[in-house]
Tab-separated table of C-alpha atoms in Angstrom:
chain	number	residue	atom	x	y	z
A	1	MET	CA	30.993	-10.673	-9.872
A	2	THR	CA	27.268	-11.513	-9.342
A	3	ARG	CA	24.959	-9.360	-11.672
A	4	PRO	CA	22.554	-6.799	-9.968
A	5	VAL	CA	19.102	-8.205	-9.556
A	6	THR	CA	16.027	-5.893	-9.834
A	7	ALA	CA	12.584	-6.335	-8.516
A	8	ARG	CA	9.450	-4.403	-9.607
A	9	VAL	CA	6.697	-3.875	-6.978
A	10	PRO	CA	3.279	-2.257	-7.388
A	11	ALA	CA	1.344	0.272	-5.103
A	12	LYS	CA	-1.889	-0.435	-3.650
A	13	VAL	CA	-5.319	1.037	-2.927
A	14	ASN	CA	-7.676	0.077	-0.427
A	15	VAL	CA	-11.112	-0.429	-1.683
A	16	GLN	CA	-12.488	-1.255	1.672
A	17	LEU	CA	-10.555	-0.581	4.904
A	18	ALA	CA	-12.893	-1.781	7.825
A	19	VAL	CA	-10.938	-1.101	11.164
A	20	GLY	CA	-11.905	-3.010	14.292
A	21	GLY	CA	-11.273	-1.568	17.843
A	22	LEU	CA	-7.945	-1.148	19.565
A	23	ARG	CA	-6.755	-4.523	20.543
A	24	PRO	CA	-4.515	-4.901	23.960
A	25	ASP	CA	-1.255	-5.295	21.879
A	26	GLY	CA	-2.011	-1.920	20.328
A	27	PHE	CA	-3.214	-3.135	17.049
A	28	HIS	CA	-6.582	-3.309	15.249
A	29	ASP	CA	-8.201	-6.102	13.560
A	30	LEU	CA	-8.983	-5.326	9.862
A	31	ALA	CA	-10.954	-6.340	6.959
A	32	ASN	CA	-8.764	-4.871	4.236
A	33	VAL	CA	-9.524	-5.207	0.697
A	34	PHE	CA	-6.203	-4.442	-1.298
A	35	LEU	CA	-6.064	-3.706	-4.991
A	36	ALA	CA	-2.752	-3.412	-6.721
A	37	VAL	CA	-2.411	-0.627	-9.167
A	38	GLY	CA	0.124	0.137	-11.998
A	39	LEU	CA	2.570	2.684	-10.260
A	40	HIS	CA	5.693	0.829	-9.312
A	41	ASP	CA	8.951	1.130	-7.245
A	42	GLU	CA	11.824	-0.869	-8.395
A	43	VAL	CA	14.599	-2.303	-5.905
A	44	THR	CA	17.776	-3.434	-7.264
A	45	ALA	CA	20.166	-5.489	-5.101
A	46	THR	CA	23.965	-5.344	-6.112
A	47	PRO	CA	26.836	-7.183	-4.016
A	48	ALA	CA	28.575	-4.784	-1.664
A	49	ASP	CA	30.908	-4.644	1.268
A	50	ALA	CA	28.002	-3.653	3.738
A	51	LEU	CA	24.400	-2.893	3.723
A	52	ARG	CA	23.846	0.399	1.906
A	53	ILE	CA	20.481	2.144	0.687
A	54	THR	CA	20.325	4.529	-1.993
A	55	VAL	CA	17.115	6.170	-3.489
A	56	GLU	CA	16.090	8.299	-6.302
A	57	GLY	CA	12.812	9.590	-7.740
A	58	ALA	CA	9.931	11.665	-6.313
A	59	ASP	CA	10.363	12.634	-2.736
A	60	ALA	CA	13.613	10.766	-2.444
A	61	GLY	CA	14.862	13.019	0.196
A	62	HIS	CA	12.047	11.816	2.539
A	63	VAL	CA	12.919	8.194	2.444
A	64	PRO	CA	15.363	6.851	5.302
A	65	LEU	CA	18.757	5.722	4.184
A	66	ASP	CA	19.607	3.801	7.493
A	67	ARG	CA	18.426	0.461	8.926
A	68	THR	CA	15.011	1.895	9.700
A	69	ASN	CA	14.210	1.554	6.107
A	70	LEU	CA	11.607	-1.170	5.437
A	71	ALA	CA	13.673	-2.592	2.496
A	72	ALA	CA	16.977	-2.571	4.771
A	73	ARG	CA	15.082	-4.496	7.389
A	74	ALA	CA	13.771	-7.057	4.659
A	75	ALA	CA	17.293	-7.646	3.625
A	76	LEU	CA	18.585	-8.189	7.312
A	77	ALA	CA	15.835	-10.238	8.322
A	78	LEU	CA	16.572	-12.669	5.158
A	79	ALA	CA	20.262	-12.607	5.750
A	80	GLU	CA	19.714	-13.494	9.439
A	81	ARG	CA	17.546	-16.521	8.703
A	82	HIS	CA	19.987	-17.848	6.215
A	83	ALA	CA	23.014	-17.002	8.424
A	84	ILE	CA	24.717	-14.841	5.855
A	85	ALA	CA	26.190	-11.228	6.066
A	86	PRO	CA	23.703	-8.542	4.693
A	87	ALA	CA	26.383	-7.527	2.252
A	88	VAL	CA	24.234	-5.798	-0.407
A	89	HIS	CA	23.678	-2.294	-1.982
A	90	LEU	CA	19.772	-1.656	-2.233
A	91	HIS	CA	18.987	1.027	-4.641
A	92	ILE	CA	15.341	2.209	-4.800
A	93	ALA	CA	13.720	3.860	-7.950
A	94	LYS	CA	10.634	5.412	-6.451
A	95	ASP	CA	7.568	5.998	-8.425
A	96	ILE	CA	4.758	5.309	-5.677
A	97	PRO	CA	4.317	8.364	-3.551
A	98	VAL	CA	6.069	8.533	-0.234
A	99	ALA	CA	3.942	8.310	2.987
A	100	GLY	CA	0.931	8.644	0.835
A	101	GLY	CA	-1.142	5.613	1.879
A	102	MET	CA	-0.267	3.359	-1.059
A	103	ALA	CA	2.284	1.183	0.604
A	104	GLY	CA	5.260	2.519	-0.988
A	105	GLY	CA	7.578	1.374	1.980
A	106	SER	CA	5.764	-1.969	2.015
A	107	ALA	CA	6.585	-2.305	-1.757
A	108	ASP	CA	10.114	-1.700	-1.186
A	109	ALA	CA	10.323	-4.373	1.370
A	110	ALA	CA	8.819	-7.033	-0.538
A	111	GLY	CA	11.061	-5.866	-3.598
A	112	ALA	CA	14.096	-6.109	-1.307
A	113	LEU	CA	13.275	-9.598	-0.215
A	114	LEU	CA	12.466	-10.864	-3.685
A	115	ALA	CA	15.885	-9.236	-5.054
A	116	CYS	CA	18.019	-10.368	-2.111
A	117	ASP	CA	16.608	-13.856	-2.360
A	118	ALA	CA	17.651	-14.186	-6.063
A	119	LEU	CA	21.014	-12.338	-5.490
A	120	TRP	CA	22.108	-14.585	-2.493
A	121	GLY	CA	20.562	-17.678	-3.741
A	122	THR	CA	18.893	-18.521	-0.560
A	123	GLN	CA	15.938	-20.064	-2.454
A	124	ALA	CA	13.480	-19.235	0.172
A	125	THR	CA	10.043	-20.686	-0.331
A	126	ARG	CA	7.067	-18.416	-1.087
A	127	ALA	CA	5.641	-19.062	2.465
A	128	GLU	CA	9.008	-18.175	4.098
A	129	LEU	CA	9.008	-14.783	2.261
A	130	LEU	CA	5.428	-14.177	3.188
A	131	GLU	CA	6.383	-15.008	6.825
A	132	ILE	CA	9.158	-12.410	6.930
A	133	CYS	CA	6.843	-9.966	5.219
A	134	ALA	CA	4.274	-10.203	7.781
A	135	GLU	CA	6.858	-9.876	10.575
A	136	LEU	CA	7.762	-6.637	9.105
A	137	GLY	CA	4.612	-5.071	8.454
A	138	SER	CA	0.899	-5.499	7.897
A	139	ASP	CA	0.799	-4.298	4.204
A	140	ILE	CA	4.083	-5.945	3.112
A	141	PRO	CA	2.581	-9.462	2.300
A	142	PHE	CA	0.211	-7.917	-0.072
A	143	SER	CA	3.163	-6.128	-2.124
A	144	LEU	CA	4.604	-9.633	-2.617
A	145	VAL	CA	1.193	-11.088	-3.652
A	146	GLY	CA	-0.495	-8.336	-5.806
A	147	GLY	CA	-3.597	-8.643	-7.735
A	148	VAL	CA	-6.757	-8.277	-5.174
A	149	ALA	CA	-7.010	-9.802	-1.807
A	150	LEU	CA	-8.641	-9.501	1.641
A	151	GLY	CA	-6.538	-8.928	4.438
A	152	ARG	CA	-7.670	-10.179	7.899
A	153	GLY	CA	-5.672	-10.066	11.117
A	154	ARG	CA	-3.694	-6.726	10.928
A	155	GLY	CA	-4.063	-7.032	7.231
A	156	GLU	CA	-1.369	-9.625	6.849
A	157	LEU	CA	-3.584	-12.804	6.440
A	158	LEU	CA	-4.254	-12.870	2.787
A	159	THR	CA	-7.029	-14.429	0.834
A	160	PRO	CA	-6.842	-13.816	-3.012
A	161	LEU	CA	-10.216	-12.372	-4.437
A	162	GLU	CA	-11.595	-13.026	-7.908
A	163	THR	CA	-11.796	-9.919	-10.237
A	164	GLY	CA	-13.696	-9.830	-13.428
A	165	GLY	CA	-11.860	-6.761	-14.959
A	166	THR	CA	-9.830	-3.656	-14.962
A	167	PHE	CA	-10.560	-0.755	-12.946
A	168	HIS	CA	-9.413	2.902	-13.521
A	169	TRP	CA	-8.030	5.252	-10.926
A	170	VAL	CA	-6.590	8.617	-10.513
A	171	PHE	CA	-4.528	9.480	-7.567
A	172	ALA	CA	-4.217	13.075	-6.190
A	173	VAL	CA	-0.855	13.232	-4.246
A	174	ALA	CA	-0.846	15.814	-1.465
A	175	ASP	CA	1.990	17.860	-0.163
A	176	GLY	CA	3.802	16.163	2.608
A	177	GLY	CA	2.867	12.797	4.223
A	178	LEU	CA	0.659	11.398	7.076
A	179	SER	CA	2.073	8.962	9.602
A	180	THR	CA	-0.062	5.756	9.518
A	181	PRO	CA	0.172	5.346	13.506
A	182	ALA	CA	-0.993	8.998	14.111
A	183	VAL	CA	-3.922	8.269	11.689
A	184	TYR	CA	-4.998	5.167	13.725
A	185	ARG	CA	-4.530	7.089	16.970
A	186	GLU	CA	-6.783	9.847	15.526
A	187	CYS	CA	-9.359	7.038	14.587
A	188	ASP	CA	-9.510	5.883	18.036
A	189	ARG	CA	-9.621	9.403	19.520
A	190	LEU	CA	-12.647	10.256	17.326
A	191	ARG	CA	-14.362	6.987	18.263
A	192	GLU	CA	-13.758	7.803	21.867
A	193	ALA	CA	-15.046	11.492	21.536
A	194	SER	CA	-18.259	10.122	19.947
A	195	GLY	CA	-19.084	8.238	22.978
A	196	ALA	CA	-19.198	4.855	21.051
A	197	GLY	CA	-15.763	3.714	22.487
A	198	ALA	CA	-12.544	2.613	20.719
A	199	SER	CA	-11.653	-0.696	22.249
A	200	ALA	CA	-12.023	-4.016	20.424
A	201	ALA	CA	-14.989	-4.690	23.020
A	202	ASP	CA	-16.744	-1.587	21.752
A	203	VAL	CA	-16.346	-1.632	18.056
A	204	PRO	CA	-17.914	-4.616	15.961
A	205	ASP	CA	-15.625	-7.126	14.184
A	206	PRO	CA	-14.726	-5.733	10.963
A	207	GLU	CA	-16.020	-7.677	7.947
A	208	PRO	CA	-15.510	-7.384	4.184
A	209	SER	CA	-18.635	-5.843	2.200
A	210	GLN	CA	-20.433	-8.705	0.161
A	211	ALA	CA	-21.409	-6.068	-2.358
A	212	LEU	CA	-17.974	-4.830	-2.777
A	213	LEU	CA	-16.627	-8.601	-3.298
A	214	ASP	CA	-19.571	-9.137	-5.711
A	215	ALA	CA	-18.496	-5.874	-7.703
A	216	LEU	CA	-14.933	-6.909	-7.995
A	217	ARG	CA	-15.868	-10.372	-9.181
A	218	THR	CA	-18.098	-8.916	-11.975
A	219	GLY	CA	-15.463	-6.031	-12.792
A	220	ASP	CA	-18.440	-3.632	-12.304
A	221	ALA	CA	-17.010	-0.213	-11.667
A	222	THR	CA	-20.207	1.521	-11.004
A	223	ALA	CA	-21.312	-1.073	-8.334
A	224	LEU	CA	-17.695	-1.023	-6.824
A	225	ALA	CA	-18.024	2.728	-6.455
A	226	VAL	CA	-21.144	2.489	-4.296
A	227	ALA	CA	-19.401	-0.001	-2.048
A	228	VAL	CA	-15.931	1.537	-1.408
A	229	SER	CA	-15.309	2.620	2.186
A	230	ASN	CA	-12.526	3.627	4.611
A	231	ASP	CA	-12.749	3.661	8.164
A	232	LEU	CA	-9.631	5.668	8.363
A	233	GLN	CA	-10.923	8.499	6.235
A	234	PRO	CA	-12.523	10.520	9.063
A	235	ALA	CA	-9.206	10.495	10.771
A	236	ALA	CA	-7.088	11.624	7.971
A	237	LEU	CA	-9.649	14.323	7.047
A	238	SER	CA	-9.347	15.298	10.831
A	239	LEU	CA	-5.510	15.583	10.577
A	240	ARG	CA	-5.638	17.071	7.180
A	241	PRO	CA	-8.858	19.034	6.595
A	242	ALA	CA	-7.681	20.144	3.110
A	243	LEU	CA	-8.078	16.793	1.804
A	244	ALA	CA	-11.880	17.296	1.666
A	245	ASP	CA	-11.438	19.952	-1.088
A	246	THR	CA	-9.372	17.422	-3.057
A	247	LEU	CA	-12.231	14.706	-2.751
A	248	ARG	CA	-14.753	17.268	-3.705
A	249	ALA	CA	-12.765	18.396	-6.886
A	250	GLY	CA	-12.468	14.820	-8.007
A	251	ALA	CA	-16.155	14.143	-7.351
A	252	ASP	CA	-17.048	17.174	-9.125
A	253	ALA	CA	-15.059	16.075	-12.214
A	254	GLY	CA	-17.013	13.020	-12.474
A	255	ALA	CA	-15.349	10.413	-10.421
A	256	LEU	CA	-17.342	7.332	-9.645
A	257	ALA	CA	-16.117	7.432	-6.260
A	258	SER	CA	-13.616	9.479	-4.186
A	259	LEU	CA	-11.940	8.355	-1.108
A	260	VAL	CA	-8.738	8.656	1.079
A	261	SER	CA	-6.388	5.903	0.145
A	262	GLY	CA	-5.334	4.039	3.219
A	263	SER	CA	-4.210	6.209	5.907
A	264	GLY	CA	-3.753	8.928	3.370
A	265	PRO	CA	-2.966	11.714	2.356
A	266	THR	CA	-3.080	10.492	-1.166
A	267	CYS	CA	-6.738	10.543	-2.378
A	268	ALA	CA	-8.239	7.969	-4.822
A	269	PHE	CA	-10.722	8.303	-7.511
A	270	LEU	CA	-12.289	5.505	-9.458
A	271	ALA	CA	-13.377	6.421	-13.018
A	272	LYS	CA	-15.582	4.632	-15.489
A	273	ASP	CA	-12.766	4.141	-18.249
A	274	THR	CA	-9.620	5.454	-19.518
A	275	GLU	CA	-11.124	8.726	-21.008
A	276	ALA	CA	-13.102	9.426	-17.794
A	277	ALA	CA	-9.957	9.025	-15.609
A	278	GLN	CA	-7.968	11.387	-17.867
A	279	GLU	CA	-10.813	13.891	-17.540
A	280	VAL	CA	-10.738	13.630	-13.840
A	281	ALA	CA	-7.065	13.868	-13.644
A	282	THR	CA	-7.160	17.069	-15.791
A	283	ALA	CA	-9.865	18.795	-13.399
A	284	LEU	CA	-7.760	17.728	-10.409
A	285	ALA	CA	-4.447	19.139	-11.554
A	286	ALA	CA	-6.190	22.321	-12.525
A	287	SER	CA	-7.953	22.560	-9.077
A	288	GLY	CA	-5.027	23.497	-6.870
A	289	THR	CA	-5.941	20.970	-4.314
A	290	CYS	CA	-3.214	18.685	-4.608
A	291	ARG	CA	0.659	18.491	-5.722
A	292	THR	CA	0.645	16.185	-8.401
A	293	VAL	CA	-1.818	13.625	-10.153
A	294	ARG	CA	-1.367	10.103	-11.365
A	295	VAL	CA	-3.518	7.989	-13.663
A	296	THR	CA	-3.199	4.272	-13.668
A	297	SER	CA	-5.233	0.956	-13.572
A	298	GLY	CA	-5.474	-2.346	-11.734
A	299	PRO	CA	-5.234	-4.956	-10.757
A	300	VAL	CA	-1.861	-5.875	-11.578
A	301	PRO	CA	0.638	-8.555	-10.269
A	302	GLY	CA	2.618	-8.228	-7.109
A	303	ALA	CA	6.370	-8.085	-6.853
A	304	ARG	CA	8.304	-9.621	-9.839
A	305	LEU	CA	11.887	-9.858	-10.856
A	306	VAL	CA	12.661	-7.599	-13.770
A	307	GLY	CA	13.697	-9.944	-16.861
A	308	ALA	CA	12.515	-13.028	-14.923
């Protein structure tokens, strides 16, 4: 019997998420600077009679076990391309917050692709895997690549970015999730309500911040803190006003920067060093403004086979 194959995949934080206007196809152009951080899911692929999904870990009960699961869709897409049966049991060990704006579902899809490719011996090229990732979702290619990268288009067109050091992060995990499509709709609504308009014709094309790129390259956490931004944050706060209390608690505890991670509701806090991160985490845990707190750092590599 073929031995199980396990892939380990990181979470991400968006240090810049610049969102263009609503396109006719319903998407938005992005300038999305991803940074992979050391919270990981593991996806194990084992031969089976049919496609099956099981999940363990935090919030496992909120992860779909049918073919709407991104990991299942990844396995199906790879199997279809290579004309093989998607006969695999995918077991997901979750450590990335579910529906938390940290690309946990995208990570699972990238991990499933990598694990199934190894299990089935399909020998897909890196380009083919990235192509499947892009077809499945905007954040999934970065989950495969990791490190730090600029995402253009819907976020799937990646350019790796140079980094000069390690950045220390604290993540405050909220109760419940936020739907990414709902946050984008609220972003559009708020733009319309402001009178500025929400269409691609109304909103300037998103561009990466040069100050942010420079801070990443030099590894300067203080400079990065000044440059981080998230155009979806007002929408996330509109849908979940209590997040403002979480952001304030982290800032009061000495975080260099406080922002909603992606579409939320997880909040991300940049700290000066390991000790400062622990201080911020302790204060957040005592603040009563979040469910759990995680401390980590990045950048870290993208999807990797365990033991490979």
